[in-house]
């Protein structure tokens, strides 16, 4: 008599002491299914991140806008994950760093992975609208600074450095050429991002990126088990990436124009000083 997970094949119950085997339903390589971040830890993490941003920017308005923008950004990832069969996705807040969205299973293809990675920055731009509305209603320029911060959160996330969204959007495109091209390019960009973090005094971010780059060096296959991009999908991925980056950059400069008395060059100078490429 042979026994399976639901009893014996002839309908008789399994003998006493027999173990019931539950079949594995989770996609190999997917994260362990969990219930998400606990509410007390989520509140504490958000408070720590908000306090850090308040200390770093000197404005509670900017800190509130940035936290709101972060949640909207991550919710964009969640919507895409749920829509593409990776859910129910959860949002996790990381003290002093930011947040991440985590699905219950891997994407079915690299194309789905690209869509998920770009959904955060694209959807995250919607958070600029209420910040601009509050500036218009109150006249407080800090809300426009907060709107700029939101736009920059989304733009910086498009940098092609592990583990930022840009590496997950451009990585598959480069891998379509050759997997080693992808790995070399992303590690190079990661090293540049670490240098940028150190040179601009963003030490926590630099350490975080350095750990991600070292993880990339130790990793084997970049995205095991996923259907690779076709050439048409690679082309669409590149176009979507460039379009999303252009929208984020335009939003960042656009919200600075009122603070720069309408001068594009002054707005560009403010943005350049923010990212540390201008004295």
Short mmCIF file of C-alpha atoms in Angstrom, two decimals, residues 50-164:
data_model
loop_
_atom_site.label_atom_id
_atom_site.label_comp_id
_atom_site.label_asym_id
_atom_site.label_seq_id
_atom_site.Cartn_x
_atom_site.Cartn_y
_atom_site.Cartn_z
CA UNK A 50 11.82 60.32 9.50
CA UNK A 51 13.97 61.57 12.36
CA UNK A 52 17.12 60.92 10.38
CA UNK A 53 15.75 62.84 7.39
CA UNK A 54 14.67 65.71 9.65
CA UNK A 55 18.16 65.87 11.10
CA UNK A 56 19.81 65.64 7.66
CA UNK A 57 17.61 68.24 5.96
CA UNK A 58 16.80 70.51 8.90
CA UNK A 59 13.12 70.57 7.91
CA UNK A 60 10.28 68.46 9.23
CA UNK A 61 8.29 69.38 6.12
CA UNK A 62 10.92 67.88 3.83
CA UNK A 63 11.13 64.80 6.08
CA UNK A 64 7.36 64.26 5.96
CA UNK A 65 7.30 64.74 2.18
CA UNK A 66 10.19 62.31 1.73
CA UNK A 67 8.53 59.62 3.88
CA UNK A 68 5.29 60.03 1.94
CA UNK A 69 7.19 59.85 -1.34
CA UNK A 70 8.98 56.71 -0.19
CA UNK A 71 5.71 54.92 0.61
CA UNK A 72 4.19 55.92 -2.74
CA UNK A 73 7.34 54.71 -4.54
CA UNK A 74 7.27 51.34 -2.80
CA UNK A 75 3.53 51.01 -3.33
CA UNK A 76 4.19 51.32 -7.06
CA UNK A 77 6.36 48.21 -6.80
CA UNK A 78 3.65 46.47 -4.76
CA UNK A 79 0.95 47.20 -7.35
CA UNK A 80 3.14 45.83 -10.14
CA UNK A 81 4.10 42.73 -8.15
CA UNK A 82 0.50 41.95 -7.30
CA UNK A 83 -0.60 42.54 -10.89
CA UNK A 84 2.11 40.22 -12.26
CA UNK A 85 1.42 37.32 -9.90
CA UNK A 86 4.19 37.93 -7.36
CA UNK A 87 1.96 38.99 -4.48
CA UNK A 88 0.71 39.62 -2.00
CA UNK A 89 3.70 41.96 -1.83
CA UNK A 90 4.74 43.77 1.34
CA UNK A 91 6.50 47.05 2.10
CA UNK A 92 9.41 47.10 4.52
CA UNK A 93 10.92 50.27 6.01
CA UNK A 94 14.65 50.19 6.70
CA UNK A 95 15.82 52.66 9.37
CA UNK A 96 18.24 55.35 8.08
CA UNK A 97 18.13 53.98 4.52
CA UNK A 98 14.67 53.82 2.96
CA UNK A 99 12.34 51.00 2.06
CA UNK A 100 11.80 48.00 -0.14
CA UNK A 101 8.91 46.05 -1.58
CA UNK A 102 9.08 42.29 -1.36
CA UNK A 103 6.99 39.81 -3.32
CA UNK A 104 6.18 36.26 -2.31
CA UNK A 105 7.71 34.74 -5.43
CA UNK A 106 10.10 35.60 -8.24
CA UNK A 107 8.88 37.22 -11.46
CA UNK A 108 8.03 34.79 -14.24
CA UNK A 109 10.35 36.58 -16.65
CA UNK A 110 12.96 39.30 -16.81
CA UNK A 111 10.41 41.46 -18.63
CA UNK A 112 8.14 41.30 -15.58
CA UNK A 113 11.15 42.14 -13.40
CA UNK A 114 11.84 45.24 -15.50
CA UNK A 115 8.22 46.36 -15.19
CA UNK A 116 8.29 45.91 -11.41
CA UNK A 117 11.56 47.83 -11.05
CA UNK A 118 10.31 50.80 -13.09
CA UNK A 119 6.87 50.88 -11.49
CA UNK A 120 8.31 52.32 -8.26
CA UNK A 121 9.97 55.44 -9.74
CA UNK A 122 7.13 56.02 -12.21
CA UNK A 123 4.34 55.71 -9.65
CA UNK A 124 6.42 57.50 -7.02
CA UNK A 125 6.26 60.74 -9.01
CA UNK A 126 2.58 61.02 -8.08
CA UNK A 127 3.71 61.94 -4.56
CA UNK A 128 5.04 65.22 -5.97
CA UNK A 129 1.49 66.44 -6.67
CA UNK A 130 0.24 66.87 -3.06
CA UNK A 131 3.55 68.46 -2.02
CA UNK A 132 3.19 71.04 -4.79
CA UNK A 133 -0.45 71.54 -3.79
CA UNK A 134 0.55 72.27 -0.20
CA UNK A 135 3.13 74.78 -1.42
CA UNK A 136 0.47 76.48 -3.51
CA UNK A 137 -1.95 76.54 -0.56
CA UNK A 138 0.49 77.66 2.15
CA UNK A 139 3.21 79.50 0.24
CA UNK A 140 5.82 77.63 2.30
CA UNK A 141 8.82 76.90 0.01
CA UNK A 142 9.73 73.92 2.18
CA UNK A 143 6.96 71.94 0.48
CA UNK A 144 8.59 72.56 -2.89
CA UNK A 145 11.88 71.40 -1.40
CA UNK A 146 10.02 68.30 -0.26
CA UNK A 147 8.64 67.82 -3.78
CA UNK A 148 12.19 68.08 -5.12
CA UNK A 149 13.34 65.49 -2.58
CA UNK A 150 10.56 63.13 -3.72
CA UNK A 151 11.56 63.51 -7.37
CA UNK A 152 15.21 62.88 -6.48
CA UNK A 153 14.33 59.72 -4.52
CA UNK A 154 12.87 58.30 -7.71
CA UNK A 155 15.65 59.60 -9.96
CA UNK A 156 18.50 58.32 -7.76
CA UNK A 157 16.81 54.92 -7.60
CA UNK A 158 17.21 54.69 -11.36
CA UNK A 159 21.00 54.69 -11.06
CA UNK A 160 22.20 51.36 -12.53
CA UNK A 161 23.96 50.28 -9.34
CA UNK A 162 23.03 47.27 -7.21
CA UNK A 163 20.56 47.04 -5.51
CA UNK A 164 18.80 50.14 -6.88
#
